[in-house]
């Protein structure tokens, strides 16, 4: 065995030279890895072997470029040096793939003459998720293997394609048995030698491009079809342009040049910086300083849910989906039946739903109206009405029936989890699990740590969240926790803006153009204006009261802030406009013209200020956790990195403080800057560095 460097070895099996990479955790292409590959291939090409296999140790093949090195000075062999060496090798090079071959990893594999993989492997070019494009020839080689249309789909979705599908697409030349990758790859390499298989250079193979030549409509249609999905993002368009370049360039090198230019453009932009930041933010959120990764977890084999309403149903689906049985307890049989019916309908409606799958999932659901049905549950999640007296009652009763060690969770949106825990004899087992609506779809789970919550309860919740496909973020106990607490700042300003002269559709347009899926008023119309509205108590004191009193209760009644046509397309409403103008006149104010800039700053800067307060009070662990909440729970555009990242992007604490003070001077203490914001601005600090 020759040790090439600290992460690469060169060994020999008969005629086959084997280059093995071992750079945990994911064999990313750090400079050390590139150097090892370059030197390894150089030596393997020079020795008397007849073929070369590239294989990786650990959990995966190469998962991409090393994202932590982006933006730093480049050193060592470049990825292009490695690729050229592989592609021009005079003996067959075989890439042996397990785990994932992603981004730069797949781009390396595409420079081997052949690829073999185990069935569980996945291959893809996910750079788009980092606001990038495959910048090492990936966009130029992939279409030459899978065709232009498949390539367009792969690079703009970033999808990790399962190996069997990749084999059908031509990306994998031979599947080898799970667990026998090395033997399979060596056998394949020997076969290449024995059969004198050609040294296929993908870069020279243009056959798959022919079908798309002279057909620009392929790209036009693809853009049109995906316009909604790509809205606001720079990277998908740059990826599409690269694939266009494959078709329109006279040579491979010309296309490569176009790819390089577009790659550098994205790399220098703020969107990719935001998306790369978010990649690490999401992973960082799983780390809780005083709850180490090896904290023992409680086993969750059965889940109980209280309440089969909007949230209880969706929450239950998450567990059933991963095979954990769920028992739902409701007040009345009718409510339970309604909830179960909604769950079934959700399954039946989901894309590609097979009837037997739906039945299998439904069979894991049971229900009743007697709390004791939850006695054998390892985790019980309460999703009943948002009232402290009811929650306390429920938890006191749960305390009586739940088995020892069961985790008792509340899905409360605003209420004090410590107060809820205080009615039990086991506050250490009580935690907040704040799902977002629709709970079977939304990625965010705020995990609310009570004063007495045990560490293993936190560790169990965080790990379980990952299992059900959620991104969990830990929050302390405060009204509205991280997300809703910041949201209330935005909601307040949105309402105020409308009473000063902006129309709901002005506010919505600004926030939509910023990148949110919809503005607050369109959102209210969708959810229903009458949530929390009580007819008997309504005295026309707010715009909402008046709208509800007129039965304009949102989309469901065909009108709310907006008017809706029969296809639920929203139009600004003259009725709403009149109501608003009457309100303004009644308040003795003059409506004024409000700029888009003011709308945005008034909606967003108080949120950033609140985020600082949340960190100041230690309610979030770090600034990036706040951003992770907003990206996954509230549709904050990932290409703007979250409120705290955005605060740094638009001028940092100094700028935000300046604006908050300006607004405070004009409009009062809704804009009072957090003490920590003042300090941060004075010290020249960054929001991104804040720790709770
Ligand atoms: N660079 C640096 N670190 C990386 C990395 C990368 N490309 N990919 C993963 N890591 C790190 C993670 O930050 C994490 O670190 P931590 O343990 O300190 O938090 C660790 O590796 C394990 O990652 P995950 O927790 O995500 O592990 P999973 O097993 O859940 O997932 C994975 C593994 C599917 C490989 C996932 O990590 C992933 O999707 N990685 C990114 C893949 C990617 O985007 N590749 C393209 C990179 S850009 C590129 O190649 C540009 C080129 O075209 C020039
Ligand atoms: P919902 O009104 O749709 O459902 C509540 C259900 O609980 C009803 O079906 C009711 O019959 C049942 N219920 C009431 N008391 C009960 C009891 N003692 N035992 C068993 N069942 C009982 O309410 P929704 O929207 O599902 O909210 C539930 C909780 O989730 C609230 O705390 C809410 O704040 C929170 N939440 C709601 C979100 C939303 O968007 N709707 C988002 C995140 C959290």
Coordinates of N, CA, C and O in Angstrom, one line a residue, residues 333-430:
X333 N -66.9 11.8 19.3 CA -66.7 10.8 18.2 C -66.8 11.5 16.8 O -66.0 11.3 15.9
X334 N -67.7 12.5 16.7 CA -67.9 13.2 15.4 C -66.6 13.9 15.0 O -66.2 13.9 13.9
X335 N -66.0 14.6 16.0 CA -64.8 15.3 15.7 C -63.7 14.4 15.3 O -62.9 14.7 14.4
X336 N -63.6 13.2 16.0 CA -62.6 12.3 15.6 C -62.8 11.7 14.2 O -61.9 11.7 13.4
X337 N -64.1 11.4 13.9 CA -64.4 10.9 12.6 C -64.0 11.9 11.5 O -63.5 11.6 10.5
X338 N -64.4 13.2 11.8 CA -64.1 14.2 10.8 C -62.5 14.3 10.6 O -62.1 14.4 9.5
X339 N -61.8 14.3 11.7 CA -60.3 14.4 11.6 C -59.8 13.2 10.8 O -58.9 13.4 10.0
X340 N -60.3 12.0 11.1 CA -59.7 10.8 10.4 C -60.1 10.9 8.9 O -59.3 10.5 8.1
X341 N -61.2 11.4 8.6 CA -61.7 11.6 7.2 C -60.8 12.5 6.5 O -60.4 12.3 5.4
X342 N -60.4 13.6 7.2 CA -59.5 14.6 6.6 C -58.1 13.9 6.3 O -57.5 14.2 5.2
X343 N -57.7 13.2 7.2 CA -56.4 12.5 7.0 C -56.4 11.6 5.8 O -55.6 11.6 4.9
X344 N -57.5 10.8 5.8 CA -57.6 9.9 4.6 C -57.6 10.7 3.3 O -56.9 10.3 2.4
X345 N -58.4 11.7 3.3 CA -58.5 12.5 2.1 C -57.2 13.1 1.7 O -56.8 13.1 0.5
X346 N -56.4 13.5 2.7 CA -55.0 14.0 2.4 C -54.2 13.0 1.8 O -53.5 13.3 0.8
X347 N -54.2 11.8 2.3 CA -53.4 10.7 1.7 C -53.9 10.4 0.3 O -53.1 10.2 -0.6
X348 N -55.2 10.4 0.1 CA -55.8 10.0 -1.2 C -55.4 11.1 -2.2 O -55.2 10.8 -3.4
X349 N -55.3 12.3 -1.8 CA -55.0 13.4 -2.7 C -53.6 13.5 -3.0 O -53.2 14.1 -4.0
X350 N -52.7 12.9 -2.2 CA -51.3 13.2 -2.4 C -50.8 12.5 -3.7 O -51.3 11.4 -4.1
X351 N -49.9 13.1 -4.3 CA -49.5 12.7 -5.7 C -48.9 11.3 -5.7 O -48.2 10.8 -4.8
X352 N -49.4 10.5 -6.6 CA -48.9 9.1 -6.8 C -49.3 8.2 -5.7 O -48.7 7.2 -5.4
X353 N -50.4 8.6 -4.9 CA -50.9 7.8 -3.8 C -51.4 6.5 -4.3 O -52.3 6.4 -5.2
X354 N -50.9 5.4 -3.7 CA -51.5 4.1 -4.1 C -52.5 3.7 -3.0 O -52.2 3.9 -1.8
X355 N -53.6 3.1 -3.4 CA -54.7 2.8 -2.4 C -54.1 1.9 -1.3 O -54.4 2.2 -0.1
X356 N -53.2 1.0 -1.6 CA -52.8 0.1 -0.5 C -51.9 0.8 0.5 O -51.8 0.5 1.6
X357 N -51.2 1.9 0.0 CA -50.3 2.7 0.8 C -51.2 3.5 1.8 O -50.9 3.5 3.0
X358 N -52.3 4.0 1.3 CA -53.2 4.8 2.1 C -53.8 3.9 3.2 O -53.8 4.2 4.4
X359 N -54.2 2.7 2.8 CA -54.8 1.7 3.8 C -53.8 1.4 4.8 O -54.1 1.3 6.0
X360 N -52.5 1.2 4.4 CA -51.5 0.8 5.3 C -51.3 1.9 6.4 O -51.2 1.6 7.6
X361 N -51.3 3.1 5.9 CA -51.1 4.2 6.8 C -52.3 4.4 7.7 O -52.1 4.6 8.9
X362 N -53.5 4.3 7.2 CA -54.7 4.5 8.0 C -54.8 3.4 9.0 O -55.3 3.6 10.1
X363 N -54.2 2.2 8.7 CA -54.3 1.1 9.7 C -53.4 1.3 10.9 O -53.6 0.7 11.9
X364 N -52.5 2.3 10.8 CA -51.6 2.6 11.9 C -52.3 3.6 12.8 O -51.8 4.0 13.8
X365 N -53.5 4.1 12.4 CA -54.2 5.1 13.2 C -55.3 4.5 14.0 O -56.1 3.8 13.4
X366 N -55.4 4.9 15.2 CA -56.6 4.5 16.0 C -57.0 5.7 16.7 O -56.3 6.7 16.8
X367 N -58.2 5.6 17.3 CA -58.8 6.8 17.9 C -59.8 6.5 19.0 O -60.3 5.3 19.1
X368 N -60.1 7.5 19.8 CA -61.2 7.3 20.8 C -61.5 8.6 21.5 O -60.9 9.6 21.1
X369 N -62.3 8.5 22.5 CA -62.7 9.7 23.2 C -62.3 9.6 24.7 O -62.6 10.5 25.5
X370 N -61.6 8.5 25.0 CA -61.2 8.3 26.4 C -59.7 8.5 26.5 O -58.9 7.8 25.8
X371 N -59.3 9.4 27.3 CA -57.8 9.7 27.5 C -57.0 8.5 27.8 O -55.8 8.4 27.4
X372 N -57.6 7.5 28.5 CA -56.8 6.3 28.9 C -56.3 5.6 27.7 O -55.3 4.7 27.8
X373 N -56.8 5.8 26.5 CA -56.3 5.2 25.3 C -54.8 5.6 25.0 O -54.1 4.9 24.2
X374 N -54.4 6.6 25.7 CA -53.0 7.1 25.5 C -52.0 6.6 26.5 O -50.8 6.9 26.5
X375 N -52.5 5.7 27.4 CA -51.7 5.2 28.5 C -50.4 4.5 28.1 O -49.4 4.6 28.9
X376 N -50.4 3.9 26.9 CA -49.2 3.2 26.6 C -48.3 3.9 25.5 O -47.4 3.4 24.9
X377 N -48.6 5.2 25.4 CA -47.8 6.0 24.4 C -46.5 6.5 25.0 O -46.4 6.9 26.1
X378 N -45.5 6.5 24.1 CA -44.2 7.0 24.6 C -44.1 8.5 24.4 O -43.2 9.1 25.0
X379 N -44.9 9.0 23.5 CA -44.9 10.5 23.3 C -46.4 10.9 23.1 O -47.1 10.3 22.3
X380 N -46.8 11.9 23.8 CA -48.2 12.4 23.6 C -48.1 13.9 23.3 O -47.5 14.7 24.0
X381 N -48.7 14.2 22.1 CA -48.7 15.6 21.7 C -50.1 16.2 21.8 O -51.0 15.7 21.2
X382 N -50.2 17.2 22.5 CA -51.5 17.9 22.7 C -51.7 19.0 21.7 O -50.8 19.8 21.5
X383 N -52.8 18.9 20.9 CA -53.1 19.9 19.9 C -54.6 20.3 20.1 O -55.4 20.2 19.1
X384 N -55.0 20.7 21.3 CA -56.3 21.2 21.5 C -56.4 22.7 21.5 O -55.4 23.3 21.1
X385 N -57.6 23.3 21.8 CA -57.7 24.7 21.7 C -56.6 25.5 22.4 O -56.2 25.1 23.5
X386 N -56.3 26.6 21.8 CA -55.3 27.5 22.4 C -55.8 28.3 23.6 O -55.9 29.5 23.5
X387 N -56.0 27.6 24.7 CA -56.4 28.3 25.9 C -55.7 27.7 27.1 O -55.8 26.4 27.3
X388 N -55.1 28.5 27.9 CA -54.3 28.0 29.0 C -55.2 27.1 30.0 O -54.7 26.1 30.4
X389 N -56.4 27.5 30.3 CA -57.2 26.7 31.2 C -57.4 25.3 30.6 O -57.3 24.3 31.4
X390 N -57.7 25.2 29.3 CA -57.9 23.9 28.7 C -56.6 23.1 28.7 O -56.6 21.9 29.0
X391 N -55.5 23.7 28.3 CA -54.3 23.0 28.3 C -53.9 22.5 29.7 O -53.4 21.3 29.8
X392 N -54.1 23.3 30.7 CA -53.7 22.9 32.0 C -54.6 21.6 32.4 O -54.1 20.7 33.0
X393 N -55.8 21.7 32.1 CA -56.7 20.6 32.4 C -56.2 19.3 31.7 O -56.1 18.3 32.3
X394 N -55.9 19.5 30.5 CA -55.5 18.3 29.7 C -54.2 17.7 30.3 O -54.0 16.5 30.5
X395 N -53.2 18.6 30.6 CA -52.0 18.1 31.1 C -52.1 17.5 32.5 O -51.4 16.5 32.8
X396 N -53.0 18.1 33.3 CA -53.2 17.5 34.7 C -53.8 16.0 34.5 O -53.4 15.1 35.2
X397 N -54.7 15.9 33.5 CA -55.3 14.6 33.3 C -54.2 13.6 32.6 O -54.2 12.4 33.0
X398 N -53.4 14.2 31.7 CA -52.4 13.3 31.1 C -51.4 12.8 32.2 O -51.0 11.6 32.1
X399 N -51.1 13.6 33.1 CA -50.2 13.3 34.2 C -50.7 12.0 34.9 O -49.9 11.2 35.4
X400 N -52.0 11.9 35.0 CA -52.6 10.8 35.7 C -52.5 9.5 34.9 O -52.4 8.4 35.5
X401 N -52.6 9.6 33.6 CA -52.7 8.3 32.9 C -51.4 7.9 32.1 O -51.2 6.8 31.8
X402 N -50.6 8.9 31.8 CA -49.4 8.6 30.9 C -48.4 7.7 31.7 O -48.3 7.8 32.9
X403 N -47.8 6.8 30.9 CA -46.9 5.9 31.6 C -45.6 6.6 32.0 O -45.3 7.7 31.5
X404 N -44.9 6.1 33.0 CA -43.7 6.8 33.5 C -42.7 7.0 32.3 O -42.5 6.0 31.5
X405 N -42.1 8.1 32.2 CA -41.1 8.3 31.1 C -41.7 8.8 29.8 O -40.9 9.1 28.8
X406 N -43.0 8.8 29.7 CA -43.6 9.3 28.4 C -43.3 10.8 28.3 O -43.3 11.5 29.3
X407 N -43.1 11.2 27.1 CA -42.9 12.6 26.8 C -44.2 13.3 26.6 O -45.0 12.8 25.8
X408 N -44.5 14.4 27.3 CA -45.7 15.1 27.2 C -45.5 16.4 26.5 O -44.8 17.3 27.0
X409 N -46.0 16.5 25.3 CA -45.7 17.7 24.4 C -46.9 18.5 24.2 O -48.0 18.0 24.0
X410 N -46.7 19.8 24.1 CA -47.8 20.7 23.7 C -47.4 21.4 22.3 O -46.3 21.8 22.1
X411 N -48.5 21.5 21.5 CA -48.3 22.2 20.2 C -48.7 23.7 20.3 O -48.9 24.3 19.3
X412 N -48.7 24.2 21.5 CA -49.2 25.6 21.7 C -48.3 26.5 20.8 O -47.1 26.3 20.6
X413 N -49.0 27.6 20.3 CA -48.3 28.6 19.4 C -47.7 29.7 20.3 O -46.8 30.3 19.9
X414 N -48.4 30.0 21.4 CA -47.9 31.2 22.1 C -47.8 30.9 23.7 O -47.1 31.7 24.3
X415 N -48.5 29.9 24.2 CA -48.7 29.8 25.6 C -47.4 29.4 26.3 O -46.5 28.8 25.7
X416 N -47.4 29.6 27.6 CA -46.2 29.4 28.4 C -46.1 27.9 28.8 O -46.9 27.3 29.6
X417 N -45.1 27.2 28.2 CA -44.9 25.8 28.4 C -44.6 25.5 29.8 O -45.0 24.4 30.4
X418 N -43.9 26.4 30.5 CA -43.6 26.1 32.0 C -44.8 26.1 32.8 O -45.0 25.3 33.7
X419 N -45.7 27.0 32.5 CA -47.0 27.0 33.2 C -47.8 25.8 33.0 O -48.4 25.2 33.9
X420 N -47.8 25.3 31.7 CA -48.5 24.1 31.4 C -47.8 22.9 32.2 O -48.5 22.1 32.8
X421 N -46.5 22.9 32.2 CA -45.7 21.8 32.8 C -46.0 21.8 34.3 O -46.0 20.7 35.0
X422 N -46.3 23.0 34.9 CA -46.4 23.1 36.3 C -47.5 22.3 36.9 O -47.6 22.0 38.1
X423 N -48.5 22.0 36.1 CA -49.7 21.2 36.6 C -49.4 19.7 36.7 O -50.2 19.0 37.1
X424 N -48.3 19.3 36.2 CA -47.9 17.9 36.2 C -46.9 17.6 37.3 O -46.3 18.5 37.8
X425 N -46.8 16.3 37.6 CA -45.8 16.0 38.7 C -44.5 15.7 38.0 O -43.6 15.2 38.6
X426 N -44.4 15.9 36.6 CA -43.2 15.5 35.9 C -42.8 16.6 34.9 O -42.8 16.3 33.7
X427 N -42.6 17.8 35.3 CA -42.2 18.9 34.4 C -41.0 18.5 33.5 O -40.8 19.1 32.4
X428 N -40.2 17.6 34.0 CA -39.0 17.3 33.2 C -39.3 16.5 31.9 O -38.6 16.5 31.0
X429 N -40.5 16.0 31.9 CA -41.0 15.2 30.7 C -41.8 16.1 29.8 O -42.3 15.6 28.7
X430 N -42.0 17.3 30.1 CA -42.9 18.2 29.3 C -42.0 19.1 28.4 O -41.0 19.6 28.8

